[in-house]
Amino acid sequence: MMEEKPLWPGEQAVRAAASPQPGVTRVAAIQRRGRWQVCARCGARWCTSQYVLPLGGTYCPECLGLGRVTSRDQLWRAAPPQFPQRSAAGLCAWQGTLTADQQRAAGAIQQAHAGGQPILVWAVTGAGKTEMTFPAVAAVLAAGGLVAYASPRIDVCNELFPRVRAAFPTTPCALRHGREEQAYGGEPLVVCTTHQLLRFYHAFSLIIVDEVDAFPMHNSRLLHAAVAQALLPGRAPVYLTATPDDQLRQAIRRRSLTVTYLPRRFHGAPLPVPRLHWCRAKTLTGGFQPLRDLIRRHRQARRPVMLFVPTVPLLTQLTAWLRQAFPGERVAGVNADDPDRLVKVQAFRDGQTSLLVTTTILERGVTIHHLQVVVWAADHHHFQANALVQVAGRAGRAAADPRGAVDFFYHRYTLAIAQARRDIIQMNRRGGFS
């Protein structure tokens, strides 16, 4: 039988053996409370007559993706970590300068963290949210604490990891998600998907949840519970997003969630306002001619173009049409189930691909310089207002080229299109733009 690896401080794991390592506590992985079975790893509960195993006992259906938990298992929990204290000076190697708005938000984050209060940083896309968290992260690392940057999206984690590692070069940093096979090795700084937080218990002094409203965290009891359980008692999360959902907005109105606003991008330019293009219905389902002149202009200016579509069949159609219409361009298409997604996105980022067709899987966490954005069939029900705001926010993010173009093609002028455009205009006004 293969020997199980020991747990690092703050980790929790399912074990069947009876004697834990020193400093590790154990609890029943599934506990019965009246007519309910409750999973100690994720907090899910179900009726005792559900999810019964053939040989007796039960299992948790909600956190099955991290490995099966049964009523015959134990959950081992290692004691919280305590790293050596260090001087905060020199911990952060980021050479940039925070704007006045960013400094205000950074101070609000530190104040909320010190008081054990949750805080939402409601900032426009491209505001430099990650950089605003660096002072709080440096303070926690200096005090010997464990820090996590967590996001519901793998692509966001992959975007964050090199930036965080470069900002804190003397601090070991781990990347954890379902497509990253490297095991956790006790690093004080972790970038991970929110699902991976279920592998920790009372471990982190600070958890920063980037794109908190993104699928699958939106309305997910499981993932919000994962954040709460992974934090040390008395600590609260920092949430980052440009498009808070109704649950977060209600918490702000109830004053159970502190909020700080950033209505301007770090480079001071306004958000690109989407241009609207009406099309016949049959044009949206296969006649892509309205795109020809627009893409030609973008490519003559040597600008990469990201084209968002609502469905995989339409992605396949549009990718094939682009290859035929622009034989001299390098075209790729990606969706959530594409095994080569990460490679294709990196090729686009490196300039090896000039036209990238994608579903909403890339609505967040991707920064490409000089990018131009097109949304095809923007009236499809898959494009909710929040998604359209995030998609539009991919353009104009670089200080050297802050005025990227965003174009929506549609047949029906939907409430989502109107709301997304209105939200962008209102945020620009809040930032001082007419």
PDB file of C-alpha atoms in Angstrom, residues 41 75 120 161 187 211 310 315 328 337 340 360 366 372 378 425:
ATOM      1  CA  ARG A  41     -15.224  19.009   4.075  1.00  0.00           C
ATOM      2  CA  LEU A  75     -10.970  14.103   7.609  1.00  0.00           C
ATOM      3  CA  LEU A 120     -15.653  44.330  -1.744  1.00  0.00           C
ATOM      4  CA  PHE A 161       0.182  33.534 -10.872  1.00  0.00           C
ATOM      5  CA  GLU A 187       4.203  27.677   0.281  1.00  0.00           C
ATOM      6  CA  GLU A 211     -13.876  37.804  -9.915  1.00  0.00           C
ATOM      7  CA  PRO A 310     -22.517  32.444 -27.268  1.00  0.00           C
ATOM      8  CA  LEU A 315     -17.740  29.244 -32.608  1.00  0.00           C
ATOM      9  CA  GLY A 328      -3.249  35.245 -44.320  1.00  0.00           C
ATOM     10  CA  ASP A 337     -13.896  21.848 -23.152  1.00  0.00           C
ATOM     11  CA  ASP A 340      -5.570  22.917 -25.824  1.00  0.00           C
ATOM     12  CA  THR A 360     -17.579  33.538 -22.474  1.00  0.00           C
ATOM     13  CA  VAL A 366      -7.165  37.787 -19.887  1.00  0.00           C
ATOM     14  CA  GLN A 372     -10.045  44.850 -30.131  1.00  0.00           C
ATOM     15  CA  ALA A 378     -24.789  39.813 -28.335  1.00  0.00           C
ATOM     16  CA  ILE A 425     -21.403  54.879 -19.332  1.00  0.00           C
TER      17      ILE A 425
END
